[in-house]
PDB file of C-alpha atoms in Angstrom:
ATOM      1  CA  SER F 588      20.421 -17.805  57.113  1.00 61.00           C
ATOM      2  CA  ALA F 589      19.943 -14.450  55.472  1.00 71.00           C
ATOM      3  CA  ASN F 590      22.797 -12.319  53.655  1.00 76.00           C
ATOM      4  CA  LEU F 591      21.909  -9.276  53.734  1.00 74.00           C
ATOM      5  CA  THR F 592      25.286  -7.330  53.495  1.00 82.00           C
ATOM      6  CA  LYS F 593      25.630  -3.999  52.649  1.00 79.00           C
ATOM      7  CA  GLY F 594      21.921  -4.607  52.342  1.00 78.00           C
ATOM      8  CA  ASN F 595      19.846  -0.509  52.266  1.00 80.00           C
ATOM      9  CA  LEU F 596      16.709  -1.087  54.947  1.00 77.00           C
ATOM     10  CA  ASP F 597      16.343   2.023  56.242  1.00 76.00           C
ATOM     11  CA  CYS F 598      12.947   3.220  57.245  1.00 76.00           C
ATOM     12  CA  ALA F 599      11.775  -1.071  56.583  1.00 78.00           C
ATOM     13  CA  THR F 600       9.599  -2.589  59.641  1.00 79.00           C
ATOM     14  CA  LEU F 601      10.761  -6.535  60.341  1.00 78.00           C
ATOM     15  CA  ALA F 602       9.087  -6.973  63.252  1.00 74.00           C
ATOM     16  CA  GLY F 603       8.159 -10.607  63.587  1.00 77.00           C
ATOM     17  CA  ALA F 604      10.703 -11.696  61.459  1.00 79.00           C
ATOM     18  CA  ILE F 605      12.967 -14.604  62.320  1.00 79.00           C
ATOM     19  CA  LEU F 606      16.837 -13.913  61.020  1.00 76.00           C
ATOM     20  CA  LYS F 607      18.658 -16.629  63.050  1.00 73.00           C
ATOM     21  CA  SER F 608      22.066 -16.024  61.857  1.00 73.00           C
ATOM     22  CA  ALA F 609      22.050 -12.878  59.677  1.00 79.00           C
ATOM     23  CA  ASN F 610      24.171 -11.251  57.997  1.00 83.00           C
ATOM     24  CA  PHE F 611      23.780  -7.603  57.713  1.00 83.00           C
ATOM     25  CA  HIS F 612      27.506  -6.457  57.580  1.00 86.00           C
ATOM     26  CA  GLY F 613      27.933  -2.711  56.689  1.00 88.00           C
ATOM     27  CA  SER F 614      23.645  -3.001  56.435  1.00 87.00           C
ATOM     28  CA  ASP F 615      21.693   0.470  56.349  1.00 86.00           C
ATOM     29  CA  LEU F 616      19.740   0.193  58.974  1.00 85.00           C
ATOM     30  CA  ARG F 617      18.463   3.608  60.073  1.00 83.00           C
ATOM     31  CA  THR F 618      15.357   4.003  61.797  1.00 81.00           C
ATOM     32  CA  THR F 619      14.347   0.326  61.061  1.00 81.00           C
ATOM     33  CA  ASN F 620      11.646  -0.954  62.833  1.00 79.00           C
ATOM     34  CA  PHE F 621      13.070  -4.834  65.083  1.00 77.00           C
ATOM     35  CA  VAL F 622      10.094  -4.597  67.319  1.00 76.00           C
ATOM     36  CA  GLY F 623       9.280  -8.059  67.745  1.00 76.00           C
ATOM     37  CA  VAL F 624      12.435  -9.983  65.404  1.00 79.00           C
ATOM     38  CA  ASN F 625      13.253 -12.701  66.645  1.00 77.00           C
ATOM     39  CA  LEU F 626      17.246 -13.023  67.011  1.00 75.00           C
ATOM     40  CA  SER F 627      17.597 -16.464  68.436  1.00 66.00           C
ATOM     41  CA  GLY F 628      19.945 -15.047  70.954  1.00 57.00           C
ATOM     42  CA  GLY F 629      22.389 -13.304  68.562  1.00 55.00           C
ATOM     43  CA  THR F 630      24.164 -16.314  68.472  1.00 61.00           C
ATOM     44  CA  GLY F 631      25.496 -16.105  65.021  1.00 63.00           C
ATOM     45  CA  VAL F 632      24.430 -12.844  63.746  1.00 75.00           C
ATOM     46  CA  THR F 633      26.417 -10.471  62.056  1.00 83.00           C
ATOM     47  CA  PHE F 634      25.970  -6.883  62.721  1.00 88.00           C
ATOM     48  CA  GLN F 635      29.408  -5.289  61.584  1.00 92.00           C
ATOM     49  CA  ARG F 636      29.865  -1.898  60.750  1.00 92.00           C
ATOM     50  CA  ALA F 637      25.686  -1.309  60.124  1.00 92.00           C
ATOM     51  CA  ASN F 638      24.122   1.204  60.567  1.00 92.00           C
ATOM     52  CA  PHE F 639      21.583   1.357  63.111  1.00 90.00           C
ATOM     53  CA  SER F 640      21.086   5.167  63.978  1.00 93.00           C
ATOM     54  CA  ARG F 641      17.630   6.294  65.581  1.00 90.00           C
ATOM     55  CA  ALA F 642      16.329   2.274  64.830  1.00 89.00           C
ATOM     56  CA  ASN F 643      13.864   0.990  66.867  1.00 88.00           C
ATOM     57  CA  LEU F 644      16.224  -1.637  69.032  1.00 90.00           C
ATOM     58  CA  HIS F 645      13.428  -1.915  72.225  1.00 91.00           C
ATOM     59  CA  GLY F 646      13.465  -4.853  73.993  1.00 91.00           C
ATOM     60  CA  LEU F 647      15.590  -7.143  70.940  1.00 89.00           C
ATOM     61  CA  ASP F 648      18.000  -9.696  72.800  1.00 88.00           C
ATOM     62  CA  PHE F 649      21.319  -9.644  71.188  1.00 89.00           C
ATOM     63  CA  SER F 650      23.177 -11.812  73.508  1.00 89.00           C
ATOM     64  CA  LYS F 651      26.428 -12.763  71.767  1.00 88.00           C
ATOM     65  CA  ALA F 652      26.340 -10.527  68.783  1.00 89.00           C
ATOM     66  CA  ASN F 653      28.297  -8.868  66.919  1.00 91.00           C
ATOM     67  CA  LEU F 654      27.896  -5.180  66.935  1.00 94.00           C
ATOM     68  CA  THR F 655      31.795  -4.337  65.552  1.00 96.00           C
ATOM     69  CA  SER F 656      31.866  -0.896  64.444  1.00 97.00           C
ATOM     70  CA  ALA F 657      27.936  -0.293  64.480  1.00 96.00           C
ATOM     71  CA  ASN F 658      26.884   2.888  63.966  1.00 96.00           C
ATOM     72  CA  LEU F 659      23.980   2.987  67.080  1.00 97.00           C
ATOM     73  CA  SER F 660      23.284   6.794  67.759  1.00 97.00           C
ATOM     74  CA  GLY F 661      19.825   7.721  69.038  1.00 97.00           C
ATOM     75  CA  ALA F 662      19.088   4.036  68.304  1.00 95.00           C
ATOM     76  CA  ASN F 663      15.916   2.930  71.159  1.00 95.00           C
ATOM     77  CA  LEU F 664      18.088   0.180  72.872  1.00 96.00           C
ATOM     78  CA  SER F 665      15.470   0.075  75.733  1.00 97.00           C
ATOM     79  CA  SER F 666      15.550  -3.483  77.853  1.00 96.00           C
ATOM     80  CA  ALA F 667      17.529  -4.833  75.742  1.00 95.00           C
ATOM     81  CA  ASN F 668      19.748  -8.091  75.980  1.00 93.00           C
ATOM     82  CA  LEU F 669      23.269  -7.628  75.332  1.00 94.00           C
ATOM     83  CA  THR F 670      24.770  -9.952  76.969  1.00 93.00           C
ATOM     84  CA  SER F 671      28.325 -10.930  75.851  1.00 93.00           C
ATOM     85  CA  ALA F 672      27.333  -8.873  72.809  1.00 93.00           C
ATOM     86  CA  ASN F 673      30.262  -7.607  70.761  1.00 95.00           C
ATOM     87  CA  LEU F 674      30.229  -4.130  71.246  1.00 97.00           C
ATOM     88  CA  GLU F 675      34.063  -2.671  69.978  1.00 98.00           C
ATOM     89  CA  LYS F 676      34.218   0.407  68.267  1.00 98.00           C
ATOM     90  CA  ALA F 677      30.463   0.915  68.651  1.00 98.00           C
ATOM     91  CA  LYS F 678      29.085   3.905  68.712  1.00 98.00           C
ATOM     92  CA  LEU F 679      26.831   4.486  70.932  1.00 98.00           C
ATOM     93  CA  THR F 680      26.194   8.563  70.979  1.00 98.00           C
ATOM     94  CA  SER F 681      22.899   9.251  72.063  1.00 98.00           C
ATOM     95  CA  ALA F 682      21.662   6.050  72.769  1.00 98.00           C
ATOM     96  CA  CYS F 683      18.665   5.118  74.611  1.00 98.00           C
ATOM     97  CA  LEU F 684      19.512   1.720  76.584  1.00 98.00           C
ATOM     98  CA  GLU F 685      17.807   2.245  79.555  1.00 98.00           C
ATOM     99  CA  GLU F 686      17.501  -0.677  81.489  1.00 98.00           C
ATOM    100  CA  ALA F 687      19.733  -2.284  78.952  1.00 98.00           C
ATOM    101  CA  ASN F 688      21.080  -5.443  79.950  1.00 98.00           C
ATOM    102  CA  LEU F 689      24.760  -5.316  79.089  1.00 97.00           C
ATOM    103  CA  SER F 690      26.585  -7.840  81.593  1.00 97.00           C
ATOM    104  CA  SER F 691      30.114  -8.902  80.632  1.00 97.00           C
ATOM    105  CA  ALA F 692      29.019  -7.141  77.577  1.00 97.00           C
ATOM    106  CA  ASN F 693      33.183  -5.944  75.015  1.00 98.00           C
ATOM    107  CA  LEU F 694      33.087  -2.449  75.063  1.00 98.00           C
ATOM    108  CA  ALA F 695      36.448  -1.521  74.307  1.00 98.00           C
ATOM    109  CA  SER F 696      36.287   1.937  72.496  1.00 98.00           C
ATOM    110  CA  ALA F 697      32.412   2.451  72.395  1.00 98.00           C
ATOM    111  CA  HIS F 698      31.697   5.991  71.934  1.00 97.00           C
ATOM    112  CA  LEU F 699      29.087   6.518  74.413  1.00 97.00           C
ATOM    113  CA  ASP F 700      28.712  10.029  74.814  1.00 97.00           C
ATOM    114  CA  GLN F 701      25.213  11.546  75.736  1.00 98.00           C
ATOM    115  CA  ALA F 702      23.668   7.304  75.997  1.00 98.00           C
ATOM    116  CA  ASN F 703      20.850   6.681  78.487  1.00 98.00           C
ATOM    117  CA  LEU F 704      22.633   4.129  80.855  1.00 97.00           C
ATOM    118  CA  THR F 705      20.307   4.989  83.708  1.00 97.00           C
ATOM    119  CA  SER F 706      19.242   1.593  85.488  1.00 96.00           C
ATOM    120  CA  ALA F 707      21.296  -0.467  83.413  1.00 96.00           C
ATOM    121  CA  ASN F 708      23.383  -3.543  84.000  1.00 94.00           C
TER     122      ASN F 708
END
């Protein structure tokens, strides 16, 4: 497991990385490319208060991940699996959630202004 608490990964490319049980609490992940990253279903992965603004998260499996108070403004979450993810108080303003799976996700107090939820579940 990796501890990247408050890490600065702005503009990084993590394509193909295996991030099982990683801790990104408070990390700067703006414009980071996560395409092809293995989060092992998100279980044990913490993104609490992480900044994902404008990050490419297309198709990632965030099921059961902790995204409490994360900033996902303008992020590409199209086709992402967010089943049972904790998105409480997450900022999803202008995020693309097209065809995302939000089954059983906790969206309490989440900000979804101008988010694209076309064909989202």
